[in-house]
Coordinates of C-alpha atoms in Angstrom, one line a residue:
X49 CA 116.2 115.7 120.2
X50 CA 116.6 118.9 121.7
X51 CA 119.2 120.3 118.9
X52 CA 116.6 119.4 116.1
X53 CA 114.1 121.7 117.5
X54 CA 115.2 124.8 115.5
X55 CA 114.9 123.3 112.2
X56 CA 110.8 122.9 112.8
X57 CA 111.0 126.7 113.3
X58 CA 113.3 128.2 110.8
X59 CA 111.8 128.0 107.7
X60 CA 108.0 129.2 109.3
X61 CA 109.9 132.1 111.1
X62 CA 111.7 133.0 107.7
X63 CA 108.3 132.9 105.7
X64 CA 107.0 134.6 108.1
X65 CA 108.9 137.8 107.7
X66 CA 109.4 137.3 104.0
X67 CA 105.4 137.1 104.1
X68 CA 105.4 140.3 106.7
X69 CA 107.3 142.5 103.6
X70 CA 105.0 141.5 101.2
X71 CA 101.7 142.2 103.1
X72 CA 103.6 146.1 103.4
X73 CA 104.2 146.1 99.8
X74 CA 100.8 144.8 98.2
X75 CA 98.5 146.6 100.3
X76 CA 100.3 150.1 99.9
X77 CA 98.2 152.1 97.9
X78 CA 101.2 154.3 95.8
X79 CA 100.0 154.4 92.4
X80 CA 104.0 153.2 91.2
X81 CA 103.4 150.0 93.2
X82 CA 100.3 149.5 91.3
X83 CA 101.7 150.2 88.0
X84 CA 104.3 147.2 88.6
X85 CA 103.9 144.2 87.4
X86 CA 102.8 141.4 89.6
X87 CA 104.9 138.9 90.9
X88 CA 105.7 136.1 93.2
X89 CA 102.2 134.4 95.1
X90 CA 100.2 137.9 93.5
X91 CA 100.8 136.6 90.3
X92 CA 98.8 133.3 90.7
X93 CA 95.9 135.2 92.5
X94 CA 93.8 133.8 89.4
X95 CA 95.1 130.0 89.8
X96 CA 95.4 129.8 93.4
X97 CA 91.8 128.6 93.9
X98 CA 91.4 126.7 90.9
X99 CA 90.3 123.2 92.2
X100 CA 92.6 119.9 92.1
X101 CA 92.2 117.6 89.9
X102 CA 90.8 114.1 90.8
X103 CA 88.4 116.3 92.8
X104 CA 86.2 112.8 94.3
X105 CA 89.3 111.2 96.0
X106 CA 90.6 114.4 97.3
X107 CA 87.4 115.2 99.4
X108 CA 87.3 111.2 100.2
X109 CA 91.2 112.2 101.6
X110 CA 90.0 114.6 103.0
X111 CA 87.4 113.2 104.9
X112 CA 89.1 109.8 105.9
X113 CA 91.4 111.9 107.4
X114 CA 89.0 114.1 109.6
X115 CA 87.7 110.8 110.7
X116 CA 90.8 109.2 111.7
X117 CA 91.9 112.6 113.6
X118 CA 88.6 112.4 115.5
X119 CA 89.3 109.3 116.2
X120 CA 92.8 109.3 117.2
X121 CA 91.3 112.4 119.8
X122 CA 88.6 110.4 121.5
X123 CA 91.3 107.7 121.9
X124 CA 93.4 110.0 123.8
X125 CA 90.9 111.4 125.4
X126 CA 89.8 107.9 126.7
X127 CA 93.1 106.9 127.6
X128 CA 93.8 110.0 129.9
X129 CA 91.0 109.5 132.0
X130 CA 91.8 105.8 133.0
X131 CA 89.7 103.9 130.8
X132 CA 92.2 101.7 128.8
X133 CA 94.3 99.0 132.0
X134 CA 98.1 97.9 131.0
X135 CA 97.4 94.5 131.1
X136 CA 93.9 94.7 128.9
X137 CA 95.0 95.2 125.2
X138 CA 91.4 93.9 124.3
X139 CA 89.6 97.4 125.6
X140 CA 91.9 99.3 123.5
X141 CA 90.7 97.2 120.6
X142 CA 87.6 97.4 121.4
X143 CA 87.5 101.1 121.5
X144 CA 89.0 101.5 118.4
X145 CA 86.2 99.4 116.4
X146 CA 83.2 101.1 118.3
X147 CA 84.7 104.7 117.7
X148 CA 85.6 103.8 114.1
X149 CA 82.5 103.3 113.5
X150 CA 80.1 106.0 115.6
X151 CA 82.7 108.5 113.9
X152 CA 81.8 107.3 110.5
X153 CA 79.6 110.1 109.8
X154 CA 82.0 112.7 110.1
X155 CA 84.1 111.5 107.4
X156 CA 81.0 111.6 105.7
X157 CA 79.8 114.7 106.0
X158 CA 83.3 116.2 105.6
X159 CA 83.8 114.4 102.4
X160 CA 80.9 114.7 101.0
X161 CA 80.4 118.4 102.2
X162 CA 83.9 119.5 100.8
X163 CA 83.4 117.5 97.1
X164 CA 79.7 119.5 96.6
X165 CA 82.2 122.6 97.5
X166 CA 84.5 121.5 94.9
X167 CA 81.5 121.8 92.3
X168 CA 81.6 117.4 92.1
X169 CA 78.2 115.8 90.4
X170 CA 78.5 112.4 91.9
X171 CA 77.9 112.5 95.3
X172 CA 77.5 108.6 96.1
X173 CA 80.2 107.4 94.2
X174 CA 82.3 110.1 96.3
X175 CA 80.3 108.5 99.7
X176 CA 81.5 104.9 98.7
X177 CA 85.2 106.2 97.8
X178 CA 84.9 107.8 101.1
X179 CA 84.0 104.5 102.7
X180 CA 86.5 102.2 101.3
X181 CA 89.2 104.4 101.4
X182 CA 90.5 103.6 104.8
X183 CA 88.3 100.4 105.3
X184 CA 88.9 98.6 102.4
X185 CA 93.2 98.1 102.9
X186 CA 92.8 97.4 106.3
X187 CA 89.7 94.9 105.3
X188 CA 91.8 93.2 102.9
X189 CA 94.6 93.6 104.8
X190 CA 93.1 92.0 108.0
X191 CA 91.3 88.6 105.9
X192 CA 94.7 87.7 104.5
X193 CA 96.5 88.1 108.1
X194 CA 93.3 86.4 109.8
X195 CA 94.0 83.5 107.4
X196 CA 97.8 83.1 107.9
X197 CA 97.1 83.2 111.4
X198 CA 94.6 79.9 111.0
X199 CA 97.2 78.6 109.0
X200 CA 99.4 78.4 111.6
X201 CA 96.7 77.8 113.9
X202 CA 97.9 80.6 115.9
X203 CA 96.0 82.3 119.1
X204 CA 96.1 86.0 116.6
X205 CA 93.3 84.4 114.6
X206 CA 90.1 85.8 115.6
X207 CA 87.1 83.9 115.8
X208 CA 84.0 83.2 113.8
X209 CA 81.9 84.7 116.3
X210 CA 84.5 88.2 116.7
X211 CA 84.4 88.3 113.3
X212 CA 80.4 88.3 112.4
X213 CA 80.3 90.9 115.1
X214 CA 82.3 93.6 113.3
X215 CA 80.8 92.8 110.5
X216 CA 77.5 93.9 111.7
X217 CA 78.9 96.9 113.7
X218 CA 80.0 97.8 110.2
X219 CA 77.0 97.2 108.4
X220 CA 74.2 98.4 111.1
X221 CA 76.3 101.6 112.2
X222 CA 79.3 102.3 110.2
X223 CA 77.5 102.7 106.8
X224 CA 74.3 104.2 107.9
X225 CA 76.6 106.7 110.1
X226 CA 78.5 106.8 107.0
X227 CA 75.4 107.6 104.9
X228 CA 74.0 109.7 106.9
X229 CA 76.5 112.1 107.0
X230 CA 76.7 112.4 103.4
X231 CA 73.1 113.1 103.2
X232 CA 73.9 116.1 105.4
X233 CA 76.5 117.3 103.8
X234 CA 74.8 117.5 100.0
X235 CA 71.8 119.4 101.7
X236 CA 73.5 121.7 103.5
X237 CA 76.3 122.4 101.2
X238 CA 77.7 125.9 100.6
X239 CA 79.8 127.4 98.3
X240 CA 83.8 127.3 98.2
X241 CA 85.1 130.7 99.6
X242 CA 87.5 132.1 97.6
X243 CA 89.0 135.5 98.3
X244 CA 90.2 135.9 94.7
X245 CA 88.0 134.9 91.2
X246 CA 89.8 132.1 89.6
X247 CA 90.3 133.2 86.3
X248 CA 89.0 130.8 82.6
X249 CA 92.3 130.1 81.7
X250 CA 95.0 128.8 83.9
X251 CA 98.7 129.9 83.8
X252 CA 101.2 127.1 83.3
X253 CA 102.9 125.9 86.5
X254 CA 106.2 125.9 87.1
X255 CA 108.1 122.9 87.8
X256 CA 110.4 123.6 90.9
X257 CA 112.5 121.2 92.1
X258 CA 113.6 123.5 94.5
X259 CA 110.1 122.6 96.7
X260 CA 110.8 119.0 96.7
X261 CA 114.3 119.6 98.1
X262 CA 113.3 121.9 101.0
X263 CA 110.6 119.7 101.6
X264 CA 113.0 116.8 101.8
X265 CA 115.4 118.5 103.9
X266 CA 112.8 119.9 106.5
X267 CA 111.2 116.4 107.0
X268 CA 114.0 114.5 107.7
X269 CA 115.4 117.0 110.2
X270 CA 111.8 117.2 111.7
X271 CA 109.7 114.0 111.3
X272 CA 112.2 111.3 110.4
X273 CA 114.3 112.4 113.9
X274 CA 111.1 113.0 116.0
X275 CA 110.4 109.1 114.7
X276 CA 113.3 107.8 115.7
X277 CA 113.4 109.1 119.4
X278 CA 113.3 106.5 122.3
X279 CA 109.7 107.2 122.9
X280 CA 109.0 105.5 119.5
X281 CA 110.9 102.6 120.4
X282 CA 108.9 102.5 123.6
X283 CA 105.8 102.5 121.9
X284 CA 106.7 100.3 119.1
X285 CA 107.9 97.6 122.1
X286 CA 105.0 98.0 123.8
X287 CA 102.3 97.1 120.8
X288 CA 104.9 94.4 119.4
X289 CA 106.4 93.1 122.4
X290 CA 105.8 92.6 126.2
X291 CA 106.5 96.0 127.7
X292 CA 103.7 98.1 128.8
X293 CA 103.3 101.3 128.4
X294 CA 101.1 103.8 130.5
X295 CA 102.0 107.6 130.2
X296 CA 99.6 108.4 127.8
X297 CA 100.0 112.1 128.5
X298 CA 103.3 112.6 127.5
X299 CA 101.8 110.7 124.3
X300 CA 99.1 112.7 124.2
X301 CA 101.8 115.9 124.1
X302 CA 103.9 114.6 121.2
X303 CA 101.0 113.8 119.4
X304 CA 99.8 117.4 119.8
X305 CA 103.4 118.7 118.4
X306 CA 103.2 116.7 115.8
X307 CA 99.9 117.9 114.6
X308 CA 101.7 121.9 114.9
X309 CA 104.1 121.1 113.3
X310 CA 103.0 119.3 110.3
X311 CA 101.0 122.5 110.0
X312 CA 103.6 124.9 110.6
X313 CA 106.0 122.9 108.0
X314 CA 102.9 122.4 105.2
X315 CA 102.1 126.0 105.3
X316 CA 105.5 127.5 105.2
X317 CA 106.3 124.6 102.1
X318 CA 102.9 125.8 100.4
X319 CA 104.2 129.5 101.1
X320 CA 107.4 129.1 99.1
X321 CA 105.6 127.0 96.4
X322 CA 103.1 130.3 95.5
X323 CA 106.3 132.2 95.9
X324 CA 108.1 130.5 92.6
X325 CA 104.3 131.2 91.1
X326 CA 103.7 127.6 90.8
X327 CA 99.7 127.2 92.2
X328 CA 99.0 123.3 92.1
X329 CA 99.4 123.4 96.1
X330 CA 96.2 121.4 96.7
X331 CA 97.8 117.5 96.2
X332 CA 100.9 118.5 97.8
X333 CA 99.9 120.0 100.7
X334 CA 98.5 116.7 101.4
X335 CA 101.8 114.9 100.6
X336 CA 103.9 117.3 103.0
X337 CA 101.4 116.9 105.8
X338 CA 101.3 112.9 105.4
X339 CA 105.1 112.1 104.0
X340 CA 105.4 111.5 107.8
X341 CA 103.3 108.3 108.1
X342 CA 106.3 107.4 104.9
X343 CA 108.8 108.0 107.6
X344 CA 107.1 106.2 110.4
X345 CA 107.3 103.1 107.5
X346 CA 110.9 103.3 107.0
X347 CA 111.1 103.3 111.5
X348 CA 109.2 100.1 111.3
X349 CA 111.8 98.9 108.7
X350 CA 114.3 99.3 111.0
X351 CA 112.6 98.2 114.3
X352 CA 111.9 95.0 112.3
X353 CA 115.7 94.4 111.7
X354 CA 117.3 96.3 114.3
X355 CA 115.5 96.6 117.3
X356 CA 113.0 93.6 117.1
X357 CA 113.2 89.4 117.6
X358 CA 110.7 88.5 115.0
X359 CA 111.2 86.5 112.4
X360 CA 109.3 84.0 110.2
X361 CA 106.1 84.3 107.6
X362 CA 103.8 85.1 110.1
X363 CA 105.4 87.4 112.5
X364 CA 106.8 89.2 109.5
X365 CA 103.3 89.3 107.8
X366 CA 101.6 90.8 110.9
X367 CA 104.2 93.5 111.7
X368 CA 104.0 95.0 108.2
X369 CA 100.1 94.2 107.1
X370 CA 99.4 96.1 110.2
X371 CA 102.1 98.4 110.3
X372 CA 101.7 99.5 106.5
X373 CA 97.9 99.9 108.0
X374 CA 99.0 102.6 110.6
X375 CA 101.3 104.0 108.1
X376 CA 98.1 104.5 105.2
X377 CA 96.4 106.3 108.4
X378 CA 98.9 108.7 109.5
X379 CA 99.1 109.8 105.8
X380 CA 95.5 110.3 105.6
X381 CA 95.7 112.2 109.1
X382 CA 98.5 114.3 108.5
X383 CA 98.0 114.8 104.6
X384 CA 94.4 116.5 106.0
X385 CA 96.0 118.5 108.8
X386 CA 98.4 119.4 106.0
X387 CA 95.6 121.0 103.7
X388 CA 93.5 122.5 106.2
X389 CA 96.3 124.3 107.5
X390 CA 97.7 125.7 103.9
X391 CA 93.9 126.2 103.0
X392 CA 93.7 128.5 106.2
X393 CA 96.7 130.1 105.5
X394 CA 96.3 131.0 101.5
X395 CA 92.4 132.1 102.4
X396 CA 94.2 134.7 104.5
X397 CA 96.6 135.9 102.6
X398 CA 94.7 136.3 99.7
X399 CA 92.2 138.0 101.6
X400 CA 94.7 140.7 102.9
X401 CA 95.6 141.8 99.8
X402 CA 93.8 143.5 96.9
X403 CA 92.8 141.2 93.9
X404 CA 91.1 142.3 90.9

């Protein structure tokens, strides 16, 4: 693990001074400088802020993900101060249902919020994509597990009774929550700050593969071997097989890296992407900052036929319904952290230099 550290950092320290030279150059005020023609990340001052297309599911992204980051905090946050017991899977469960749904209305507000932003007409339809984003796959996902397990008349099956209760947590707090906060977020929305005017007429894109490869590269040093580590085994044992697992704070810690660094990675990618002048950063961002719940998938491939005992329809069906579950929510999670991070960082650079 330890020899894999410098690849998070080499790329974001190398932006970093390539960025530095450029802040000198574009904010010098010699009149030779201004008579040059503009190149690189300047160039696209125009495009930079033009919005993505598919504009209602990238706010419903956007907001799923805010959610599940909220929640994935006030799970940690729970767990260090003693409430979840080894032996008691059923709190942890628990927890996770109850906080699903009382943090409902931030992915509301946040999606909602950021698609008025984004100039978007149809508000509700974006609230229901918003909704159904996360919850519909795992929905689905969970009544086609729930019935393999009655098939087998296995003790996984939850009952009638656990079932009709989440379904009217869902109904009488998740979607009013859910509601809610999409009500606040049309009537107090605000306008999309933009340090440059996007111009009527975009420029053509360039199509660089070289972005794909770096990102590529940079992942699987980072994420892929981060995945891999023993920890993950641990962890992976723990939810699919008897071990128990109780240092939550040194959880708590990688989790914490692993939100920095999907920033640090997504903004220096969506640095050298404006560099080639090529401005469509808004999807990908959001693909760089998620591609590690992809990884975490191809772990659980491995667990499954390397590490674990399982075998069978059902076993097999559980591990991967849920697992591609997790997967779908990392991505949503780190695809947001990805964006908010590049947004932060192209707001500021844009900001610093001067654009007509």
């Amino acid at each position: 693990m330890c020899d894999s550290a410098p690849s998070y950092w080499i790329p974001c320290y190398n932006s970093h001074a390539v960025l530095k030279n450029d802040f000198v150059k574009y904010s010098h005020d010699d009149e030779a400088l201004e008579d040059q023609e503009e190149t690189g990340w300047k160039y696209i001052h125009g495009d930079v802020f033009r919005f993505p297309k598919y504009k209602s599911l990238f706010a419903a992204v956007v907001g799923s993900g805010t959610q599940l980051l909220a929640l994935t905090i006030f799970i940690f946050l729970l767990a260090l101060v003693g409430v979840f017991y080894p032996y008691n899977r059923g709190a942890l469960f628990t927890a996770l249902v109850l906080i699903y749904a009382l943090t409902s209305g931030i992915a509301g507000y946040t999606a909602t919020s950021f698609y008025m932003q984004l100039e978007g007409t149809n508000w509700v339809r974006n609230l229901l994509l918003t909704g159904c984003l996360f919850c519909g796959p795992l929905f689905l996902t969970f009544c086609f597990l729930n019935t393999v397990a009655i098939a087998y008349s296995a003790t996984a099956a939850l009952p009638f009774g656990t079932i009709l209760v989440i379904l009217l947590i869902w109904t009488l707090v998740t979607s009013p929550l859910l509601v809610l906060g999409g009500v606040a977020g049309k009537n107090g929305k605000t306008e999309f700050q933009a340090p440059c005017r996007t111009t009527k007429y975009p420029k053509k894109s360039l199509n660089c593969h070289g972005i794909e490869d770096l990102f590529l590269r940079w992942q699987w040093q980072g994420s892929f071997r981060s995945v891999l580590s023993t920890s993950s085994c641990t962890i992976f044992a723990s939810v699919w097989g008897h071990k128990i697992y109780t240092i939550y704070s040194i959880l708590s810690i990688v989790f914490i890296i692993l939100i920095i660094v999907t920033a640090f990675i997504t903004v220096a990618l969506t640095y050298f992407q404006l560099t080639v002048e090529d401005h469509e950063w808004w999807w990908r961002s959001v693909l760089c900052g998620g591609s590690t719940g992809i990884f975490i998938f191809f772990y659980c491939l491995y667990y499954y036929h390397a590490r674990s005992d399982m075998s069978g329809f059902m076993q097999t069906s559980f591990f991967f319904g849920y697992m591609t579950c997790i997967c779908y929510g990392f991505f949503l999670m780190l695809g947001t952290v990805g964006f908010r991070a590049s947004l932060l960082f192209v707001r500021h650079i844009y900001r610093s230099i001067k654009c007509e």
